[in-house]
């Protein structure tokens, strides 16, 4: 047996909560560093949690004292604190990987050395209109202006359609470190969850993701109408990108499928990821199960990452009113084969991820038919 290891998790949001669900089933104690009553702490009763933030060095030090291995549900953590505690406790994935990945520009500069295809991009040094206009000349319009750091759910992106948009774009992202990306004319967005273990790099099947207002709305597993050759290429690209980083655990890799069927990396995350929630019902081992096993060097039979049944995951996102998400949940109760996951985050805000629903079926067509009424409900509740 594995001697009841204690896993420290930086962050106790919904991803941490689902990690705790997996850890609980193996009698593994997960010590959460986050505010009291955060979603992950609510389902884990013991005295090993730490109150504070994953951005506070003292709190990270305190967590390190009580754990065998430390991991993170979010990449925006204090990697200098992680670097410091790495001499005393295992940190997975490595603090170096998290530090490089949390800055999307550095992440891309790093991946470029490994020949990973991605949209052409330019760094802004002064954040001036003149500088961005010059970059616009080089990359063409539209282009996507992006914050290098603290980006999530598209908060940090601004689409610049023409030179006239430049002042508004710089105002929207002011005081943030920026880079700009050439527009990717994709026909579909794909994603692959990669699991890095002590001696292997494994991947789940390629899924299709649908973003609305830059927030993930739907995930189709497997990606619809995508030939197996592209499924295999996407998995290979994702594994290659993740291999460029040190450390164990789950990594989420987002990609664009272009008109000519070539693939381009959008970005990757050094953690369990929204595009992998479907694995809870869709595979024998979920991304959360695999992450826990990977960081503890427990076996992961590759067959357990194969798709058992076509699955569709729909995010329940805060809408126009504080209870929109509850109305969506109520509707989900009557959908056949729907597994409902609520995150217990308290009050909903527009755009906040409050939960998700996964529907599985014998065929993708059947799953689409079953989930459609719920998509209709969600669409009427948008902010
Ligand atoms: P996440 O919540 O996934 O971390 P993020 O805020 O880091 O998101 P990105 O993943 O970079 O942002 O972009 C969000 C979405 O914006 C993408 O999924 C895609 O739909 C769109 N997008 C990003 N970059 C480009 C691009 N170069 N061209 C066209 N669309 C883009
Ligand atoms: Mg991101
Ligand atoms: Mg993204």
Short mmCIF file of C-alpha atoms and ligand atoms in Angstrom, two decimals:
data_model
loop_
_atom_site.label_atom_id
_atom_site.label_comp_id
_atom_site.label_asym_id
_atom_site.label_seq_id
_atom_site.Cartn_x
_atom_site.Cartn_y
_atom_site.Cartn_z
CA UNK A 1 0.00 0.00 0.00
CA UNK A 2 1.00 3.60 -0.31
CA UNK A 3 1.20 4.54 3.34
CA UNK A 4 -1.57 7.17 3.38
CA UNK A 5 0.28 10.05 1.75
CA UNK A 6 -0.88 13.60 2.31
CA UNK A 7 -1.36 15.73 -0.77
CA UNK A 8 -1.26 19.53 -0.47
CA UNK A 9 -3.33 21.44 -3.01
CA UNK A 10 -2.83 25.12 -3.75
CA UNK A 11 -6.34 26.34 -4.43
CA UNK A 12 -9.71 25.04 -3.28
CA UNK A 13 -12.03 25.98 -6.13
CA UNK A 14 -14.00 23.52 -8.25
CA UNK A 15 -10.89 21.83 -9.63
CA UNK A 16 -9.55 21.30 -6.13
CA UNK A 17 -12.95 20.03 -5.06
CA UNK A 18 -13.01 17.41 -7.82
CA UNK A 19 -9.42 16.41 -6.91
CA UNK A 20 -10.61 15.90 -3.33
CA UNK A 21 -13.45 13.68 -4.59
CA UNK A 22 -10.82 11.45 -6.21
CA UNK A 23 -8.44 11.56 -3.26
CA UNK A 24 -11.24 10.70 -0.84
CA UNK A 25 -12.04 7.48 -2.66
CA UNK A 26 -8.44 6.32 -2.12
CA UNK A 27 -8.33 7.44 1.53
CA UNK A 28 -5.75 10.04 0.60
CA UNK A 29 -5.87 13.16 2.72
CA UNK A 30 -5.90 16.37 0.67
CA UNK A 31 -4.76 19.46 2.56
CA UNK A 32 -6.20 22.52 0.88
CA UNK A 33 -4.65 25.97 0.94
CA UNK A 34 -7.40 28.51 0.33
CA UNK A 35 -10.03 30.54 2.16
CA UNK A 36 -12.11 28.76 4.79
CA UNK A 37 -15.18 27.13 3.34
CA UNK A 38 -13.77 27.11 -0.19
CA UNK A 39 -15.52 24.49 -2.40
CA UNK A 40 -12.79 21.86 -1.89
CA UNK A 41 -12.70 22.26 1.90
CA UNK A 42 -16.46 21.83 2.18
CA UNK A 43 -16.20 18.15 1.24
CA UNK A 44 -13.10 17.33 3.27
CA UNK A 45 -13.31 17.33 7.04
CA UNK A 46 -9.95 17.15 8.82
CA UNK A 47 -7.57 19.55 10.53
CA UNK A 48 -4.87 19.60 7.83
CA UNK A 49 -6.22 22.48 5.75
CA UNK A 50 -4.46 25.83 5.67
CA UNK A 51 -6.31 29.14 5.63
CA UNK A 52 -4.84 31.72 3.30
CA UNK A 53 -3.92 32.27 -0.30
CA UNK A 54 -1.75 30.37 -2.76
CA UNK A 55 -0.11 33.72 -3.41
CA UNK A 56 1.16 34.09 0.19
CA UNK A 57 4.63 32.58 0.82
CA UNK A 58 3.90 31.96 4.51
CA UNK A 59 0.76 30.01 3.71
CA UNK A 60 2.60 27.90 1.11
CA UNK A 61 5.36 27.21 3.68
CA UNK A 62 2.78 26.14 6.22
CA UNK A 63 1.11 23.79 3.75
CA UNK A 64 4.48 22.27 2.84
CA UNK A 65 5.11 21.31 6.49
CA UNK A 66 2.22 18.86 6.56
CA UNK A 67 2.38 17.22 3.11
CA UNK A 68 4.28 14.55 1.21
CA UNK A 69 3.64 16.20 -2.15
CA UNK A 70 2.26 19.56 -3.19
CA UNK A 71 0.28 20.33 -6.33
CA UNK A 72 -1.86 23.18 -7.63
CA UNK A 73 -5.34 23.50 -9.12
CA UNK A 74 -4.42 26.86 -10.62
CA UNK A 75 -1.28 28.18 -12.31
CA UNK A 76 -1.43 31.68 -10.81
CA UNK A 77 0.41 30.68 -7.64
CA UNK A 78 3.54 32.01 -5.93
CA UNK A 79 6.19 29.91 -7.68
CA UNK A 80 8.97 31.53 -5.61
CA UNK A 81 7.39 30.06 -2.49
CA UNK A 82 7.13 26.72 -4.29
CA UNK A 83 10.79 26.95 -5.30
CA UNK A 84 11.71 27.51 -1.66
CA UNK A 85 9.73 24.56 -0.28
CA UNK A 86 10.82 22.23 -3.09
CA UNK A 87 13.90 21.31 -1.04
CA UNK A 88 11.63 19.85 1.66
CA UNK A 89 8.61 18.51 -0.16
CA UNK A 90 7.93 17.21 -3.65
CA UNK A 91 6.24 19.78 -5.90
CA UNK A 92 4.31 18.36 -8.88
CA UNK A 93 4.42 19.52 -11.56
CA UNK A 94 7.70 21.36 -11.01
CA UNK A 95 7.73 25.01 -9.94
CA UNK A 96 9.76 25.70 -13.07
CA UNK A 97 6.94 24.32 -15.25
CA UNK A 98 4.30 26.34 -13.41
CA UNK A 99 6.42 29.52 -13.55
CA UNK A 100 6.96 29.26 -17.30
CA UNK A 101 3.38 28.27 -18.06
CA UNK A 102 1.71 30.96 -15.89
CA UNK A 103 3.19 33.59 -18.22
CA UNK A 104 1.57 32.80 -21.57
CA UNK A 105 4.26 34.66 -23.52
CA UNK A 106 7.12 32.82 -21.76
CA UNK A 107 5.20 29.58 -22.23
CA UNK A 108 5.10 30.18 -25.98
CA UNK A 109 8.74 31.24 -26.18
CA UNK A 110 9.65 28.02 -24.39
CA UNK A 111 7.47 25.84 -26.62
CA UNK A 112 8.83 27.48 -29.74
CA UNK A 113 12.21 25.83 -28.99
CA UNK A 114 10.50 22.46 -29.24
CA UNK A 115 8.95 23.17 -32.63
CA UNK A 116 5.37 23.40 -31.39
CA UNK A 117 3.21 25.20 -34.01
CA UNK A 118 1.38 28.28 -32.74
CA UNK A 119 0.04 31.62 -33.90
CA UNK A 120 2.70 34.20 -34.70
CA UNK A 121 2.97 36.71 -31.87
CA UNK A 122 4.87 39.80 -30.73
CA UNK A 123 5.74 41.07 -27.30
CA UNK A 124 4.78 44.62 -26.28
CA UNK A 125 7.54 46.38 -24.38
CA UNK A 126 6.06 49.84 -23.82
CA UNK A 127 2.31 49.23 -24.26
CA UNK A 128 2.02 52.33 -26.44
CA UNK A 129 -0.46 52.83 -29.31
CA UNK A 130 2.46 53.34 -31.71
CA UNK A 131 4.02 50.05 -30.71
CA UNK A 132 0.74 48.14 -31.10
CA UNK A 133 0.06 49.84 -34.45
CA UNK A 134 3.46 48.64 -35.66
CA UNK A 135 2.63 45.10 -34.51
CA UNK A 136 -0.74 45.39 -36.29
CA UNK A 137 1.14 46.20 -39.50
CA UNK A 138 3.18 43.05 -39.06
CA UNK A 139 0.49 40.60 -37.93
CA UNK A 140 -2.52 42.07 -39.73
CA UNK A 141 -6.08 42.52 -38.41
CA UNK A 142 -7.91 41.17 -36.59
CA UNK A 143 -5.32 40.23 -33.99
CA UNK A 144 -5.73 39.15 -30.37
CA UNK A 145 -4.09 41.35 -27.76
CA UNK A 146 -3.38 39.23 -24.69
CA UNK A 147 -2.21 39.68 -21.15
CA UNK A 148 0.86 37.53 -20.52
CA UNK A 149 -0.22 36.82 -16.95
CA UNK A 150 -3.29 36.20 -14.79
CA UNK A 151 -5.39 35.26 -17.80
CA UNK A 152 -8.42 32.99 -17.57
CA UNK A 153 -11.79 32.65 -19.29
CA UNK A 154 -10.71 35.21 -21.86
CA UNK A 155 -10.27 37.91 -19.19
CA UNK A 156 -7.00 39.14 -20.50
CA UNK A 157 -7.83 38.95 -24.21
CA UNK A 158 -8.99 41.79 -26.45
CA UNK A 159 -9.80 41.35 -30.11
CA UNK A 160 -8.32 44.22 -32.10
CA UNK A 161 -10.26 44.45 -35.35
CA UNK A 162 -8.49 47.45 -36.81
CA UNK A 163 -6.12 50.28 -36.00
CA UNK A 164 -9.10 52.23 -34.65
CA UNK A 165 -9.54 49.70 -31.81
CA UNK A 166 -6.03 50.22 -30.45
CA UNK A 167 -6.81 52.88 -27.78
CA UNK A 168 -9.74 50.85 -26.42
CA UNK A 169 -7.70 47.64 -26.38
CA UNK A 170 -4.83 49.22 -24.48
CA UNK A 171 -7.25 50.81 -22.04
CA UNK A 172 -8.99 47.48 -21.41
CA UNK A 173 -5.69 45.73 -20.63
CA UNK A 174 -3.79 48.63 -19.14
CA UNK A 175 -1.07 48.03 -16.55
CA UNK A 176 -0.76 44.41 -17.65
CA UNK A 177 2.22 42.84 -19.45
CA UNK A 178 1.05 42.26 -23.02
CA UNK A 179 1.71 40.43 -26.24
CA UNK A 180 -0.30 40.26 -29.42
CA UNK A 181 -1.20 37.24 -31.50
CA UNK A 182 -2.02 36.81 -35.16
CA UNK A 183 -5.64 35.80 -35.68
CA UNK A 184 -6.12 32.02 -35.95
CA UNK A 185 -8.86 31.20 -38.46
CA UNK A 186 -9.83 27.91 -36.89
CA UNK A 187 -12.71 25.68 -37.90
CA UNK A 188 -12.78 24.02 -34.51
CA UNK A 189 -11.09 24.18 -31.13
CA UNK A 190 -9.68 20.93 -29.82
CA UNK A 191 -8.20 19.96 -26.48
CA UNK A 192 -6.28 17.04 -25.05
CA UNK A 193 -5.64 16.15 -21.42
CA UNK A 194 -2.13 14.86 -20.93
CA UNK A 195 -0.95 12.90 -17.89
CA UNK A 196 2.76 13.02 -17.17
CA UNK A 197 3.93 10.21 -14.91
CA UNK A 198 7.36 9.30 -13.60
CA UNK A 199 8.19 7.44 -16.78
CA UNK A 200 5.42 8.07 -19.29
CA UNK A 201 3.43 10.76 -21.07
CA UNK A 202 -0.15 9.58 -21.56
CA UNK A 203 -3.11 11.27 -23.19
CA UNK A 204 -6.89 11.13 -23.21
CA UNK A 205 -8.79 11.21 -26.53
CA UNK A 206 -9.04 14.53 -28.37
CA UNK A 207 -12.14 16.55 -27.56
CA UNK A 208 -13.89 19.45 -29.25
CA UNK A 209 -14.41 22.57 -27.15
CA UNK A 210 -16.88 25.34 -27.85
CA UNK A 211 -16.15 28.75 -26.35
CA UNK A 212 -18.74 31.50 -25.97
CA UNK A 213 -17.43 34.95 -25.06
CA UNK A 214 -14.04 33.23 -24.61
CA UNK A 215 -15.45 30.97 -21.86
CA UNK A 216 -15.64 27.24 -22.40
CA UNK A 217 -19.29 26.32 -22.86
CA UNK A 218 -19.39 22.79 -24.29
CA UNK A 219 -16.98 19.89 -24.64
CA UNK A 220 -17.67 17.00 -27.01
CA UNK A 221 -15.76 13.78 -26.44
CA UNK A 222 -14.74 12.59 -28.93
CA UNK A 223 -14.46 15.66 -31.18
CA UNK A 224 -17.29 15.49 -33.72
CA UNK A 225 -16.57 14.66 -37.36
CA UNK A 226 -12.83 14.65 -36.77
CA UNK A 227 -11.02 11.71 -38.42
CA UNK A 228 -8.93 9.47 -36.22
CA UNK A 229 -5.77 10.72 -37.93
CA UNK A 230 -6.40 14.21 -36.49
CA UNK A 231 -7.34 12.76 -33.11
CA UNK A 232 -3.96 10.97 -33.09
CA UNK A 233 -2.04 14.02 -34.34
CA UNK A 234 -3.63 16.24 -31.70
CA UNK A 235 -2.75 13.79 -28.95
CA UNK A 236 0.81 13.54 -30.25
CA UNK A 237 1.16 17.34 -30.39
CA UNK A 238 -0.23 17.68 -26.88
CA UNK A 239 2.15 15.06 -25.50
CA UNK A 240 5.08 16.70 -27.26
CA UNK A 241 4.19 20.12 -25.82
CA UNK A 242 3.78 18.76 -22.28
CA UNK A 243 7.05 16.82 -22.59
CA UNK A 244 8.79 20.20 -22.77
CA UNK A 245 8.07 20.69 -19.05
CA UNK A 246 9.36 19.02 -15.91
CA UNK A 247 7.12 17.34 -13.40
CA UNK A 248 4.22 15.00 -13.01
CA UNK A 249 0.47 15.38 -13.21
CA UNK A 250 -2.33 16.49 -15.52
CA UNK A 251 -1.85 19.18 -18.16
CA UNK A 252 -4.63 20.64 -20.32
CA UNK A 253 -3.63 21.44 -23.90
CA UNK A 254 -5.85 23.71 -26.03
CA UNK A 255 -5.45 23.68 -29.81
CA UNK A 256 -6.87 25.19 -32.97
CA UNK A 257 -7.82 22.99 -35.93
CA UNK A 258 -7.30 25.19 -38.99
CA UNK A 259 -9.14 25.10 -42.32
CA UNK A 260 -6.34 23.02 -43.90
CA UNK A 261 -6.62 20.47 -41.05
CA UNK A 262 -3.32 21.53 -39.52
CA UNK A 263 -3.07 22.00 -35.78
CA UNK A 264 -1.80 24.91 -33.76
CA UNK A 265 -1.36 25.19 -30.00
CA UNK A 266 -3.59 27.82 -28.33
CA UNK A 267 -2.16 27.45 -24.83
CA UNK A 268 -1.54 24.88 -22.17
CA UNK A 269 -2.30 24.70 -18.46
CA UNK A 270 -0.17 22.95 -15.83
CA UNK A 271 -3.20 21.41 -14.15
CA UNK A 272 -6.47 19.58 -14.40
CA UNK A 273 -8.67 21.46 -16.83
CA UNK A 274 -12.27 22.24 -17.76
CA UNK A 275 -11.86 20.41 -21.07
CA UNK A 276 -11.28 17.20 -19.08
CA UNK A 277 -14.33 17.19 -16.79
CA UNK A 278 -16.09 14.75 -19.12
CA UNK A 279 -13.55 12.07 -18.08
CA UNK A 280 -15.36 11.66 -14.73
CA UNK A 281 -18.17 9.82 -16.52
CA UNK A 282 -16.52 9.16 -19.89
CA UNK A 283 -13.47 7.13 -18.80
CA UNK A 284 -12.53 4.54 -16.20
CA UNK A 285 -10.09 6.99 -14.61
CA UNK A 286 -10.97 10.69 -14.58
CA UNK A 287 -8.39 13.42 -15.07
CA UNK A 288 -8.61 13.97 -11.29
CA UNK A 289 -7.98 10.28 -10.51
CA UNK A 290 -5.06 10.27 -12.93
CA UNK A 291 -3.57 13.46 -11.53
CA UNK A 292 -3.58 12.09 -7.98
CA UNK A 293 -2.06 8.82 -9.16
CA UNK A 294 0.57 10.54 -11.32
CA UNK A 295 1.88 12.77 -8.54
CA UNK A 296 2.02 9.81 -6.13
CA UNK A 297 3.66 7.40 -8.61
CA UNK A 298 0.68 5.06 -8.51
CA UNK A 299 -0.09 2.92 -11.59
CA UNK A 300 -2.24 4.35 -14.40
CA UNK A 301 -3.26 1.65 -16.87
CA UNK A 302 -3.34 3.49 -20.25
CA UNK A 303 -6.52 1.63 -21.13
CA UNK A 304 -8.25 3.46 -18.28
CA UNK A 305 -7.85 6.72 -20.23
CA UNK A 306 -9.81 5.45 -23.23
CA UNK A 307 -13.28 6.74 -23.95
CA UNK A 308 -15.99 4.43 -22.62
CA UNK A 309 -18.96 6.28 -24.12
CA UNK A 310 -19.46 9.47 -26.14
CA UNK A 311 -19.85 12.31 -23.66
CA UNK A 312 -20.93 15.95 -23.77
CA UNK A 313 -20.08 18.37 -20.97
CA UNK A 314 -21.99 21.62 -20.56
CA UNK A 315 -20.78 24.30 -18.17
CA UNK A 316 -23.36 25.91 -15.89
CA UNK A 317 -22.28 29.52 -15.88
CA UNK A 318 -23.64 32.39 -13.81
CA UNK A 319 -26.22 34.27 -15.89
CA UNK A 320 -28.43 37.31 -15.85
CA UNK A 321 -29.81 36.68 -12.35
CA UNK A 322 -28.16 35.24 -9.19
CA UNK A 323 -30.21 32.04 -9.45
CA UNK A 324 -29.91 31.39 -13.21
CA UNK A 325 -27.61 28.46 -12.56
CA UNK A 326 -30.15 26.84 -10.25
CA UNK A 327 -32.79 26.96 -12.97
CA UNK A 328 -30.35 25.25 -15.32
CA UNK A 329 -29.62 22.62 -12.69
CA UNK A 330 -33.31 22.01 -12.13
CA UNK A 331 -33.74 21.39 -15.84
CA UNK A 332 -30.75 19.01 -15.82
CA UNK A 333 -32.43 16.83 -13.19
CA UNK A 334 -34.85 15.60 -15.84
CA UNK A 335 -32.27 14.91 -18.56
CA UNK A 336 -31.53 11.19 -18.98
CA UNK A 337 -27.92 10.12 -18.26
CA UNK A 338 -27.06 13.59 -16.99
CA UNK A 339 -24.49 13.73 -14.18
CA UNK A 340 -24.74 17.03 -12.37
CA UNK A 341 -21.78 18.60 -10.62
CA UNK A 342 -22.38 21.75 -8.58
CA UNK A 343 -19.36 23.52 -7.14
CA UNK A 344 -20.97 25.23 -4.14
CA UNK A 345 -19.31 28.55 -4.82
CA UNK A 346 -22.08 30.60 -3.24
CA UNK A 347 -23.49 33.55 -5.14
CA UNK A 348 -23.42 33.40 -8.91
CA UNK A 349 -21.96 36.22 -10.93
CA UNK A 350 -22.32 36.56 -14.68
CA UNK A 351 -19.61 34.48 -16.33
CA UNK A 352 -18.71 32.55 -13.15
CA UNK A 353 -18.48 28.78 -13.52
CA UNK A 354 -21.02 27.40 -11.03
CA UNK A 355 -21.17 23.76 -12.09
CA UNK A 356 -21.27 21.42 -15.06
CA UNK A 357 -23.39 18.61 -16.46
CA UNK A 358 -22.12 15.62 -18.41
CA UNK A 359 -24.39 13.48 -20.57
CA UNK A 360 -23.16 10.14 -21.86
CA UNK A 361 -24.85 7.90 -24.44
CA UNK A 362 -24.18 5.01 -26.79
CA UNK A 363 -23.74 7.43 -29.71
CA UNK A 364 -22.80 11.10 -29.96
CA UNK A 365 -26.04 11.76 -31.80
CA UNK A 366 -28.03 10.35 -28.90
CA UNK A 367 -26.05 12.41 -26.39
CA UNK A 368 -26.65 15.55 -28.49
CA UNK A 369 -30.37 14.88 -28.59
CA UNK A 370 -30.54 14.34 -24.84
CA UNK A 371 -28.58 17.44 -23.86
CA UNK A 372 -30.20 19.85 -26.36
CA UNK A 373 -33.12 20.87 -24.07
CA UNK A 374 -30.59 21.83 -21.41
CA UNK A 375 -28.52 23.86 -23.87
CA UNK A 376 -31.74 25.69 -24.77
CA UNK A 377 -32.37 26.51 -21.10
CA UNK A 378 -28.80 27.72 -20.59
CA UNK A 379 -29.02 29.88 -23.71
CA UNK A 380 -32.07 31.71 -22.40
CA UNK A 381 -30.28 32.51 -19.12
CA UNK A 382 -27.22 34.22 -20.48
CA UNK A 383 -26.34 37.51 -18.97
P1 LIG B 1 -8.56 29.90 -20.43
O1 LIG B 1 -9.79 30.11 -19.62
O2 LIG B 1 -8.68 28.74 -21.38
O3 LIG B 1 -7.30 29.89 -19.64
P2 LIG B 1 -7.48 32.35 -21.55
O4 LIG B 1 -8.09 33.54 -20.90
O5 LIG B 1 -6.11 31.96 -21.14
O6 LIG B 1 -8.49 31.15 -21.44
P3 LIG B 1 -7.03 31.84 -24.40
O7 LIG B 1 -7.18 30.40 -24.19
O8 LIG B 1 -5.73 32.34 -24.86
O9 LIG B 1 -7.49 32.67 -23.09
O10 LIG B 1 -8.16 32.35 -25.41
C1 LIG B 1 -9.53 32.17 -25.12
C2 LIG B 1 -10.27 31.91 -26.43
O11 LIG B 1 -10.10 33.03 -27.31
C3 LIG B 1 -9.74 30.73 -27.22
O12 LIG B 1 -10.29 29.52 -26.74
C4 LIG B 1 -10.21 31.08 -28.62
O13 LIG B 1 -11.59 30.85 -28.77
C5 LIG B 1 -9.98 32.58 -28.65
N1 LIG B 1 -8.63 32.91 -29.17
C6 LIG B 1 -7.48 32.97 -28.46
N2 LIG B 1 -6.41 33.26 -29.22
C7 LIG B 1 -6.89 33.42 -30.47
C8 LIG B 1 -6.29 33.72 -31.74
N3 LIG B 1 -4.96 33.96 -31.86
N4 LIG B 1 -7.09 33.78 -32.82
C9 LIG B 1 -8.43 33.55 -32.72
N5 LIG B 1 -9.05 33.26 -31.57
C10 LIG B 1 -8.31 33.19 -30.46
MG1 LIG B 2 -5.49 30.30 -20.18
MG1 LIG B 3 -7.63 28.98 -23.04
#
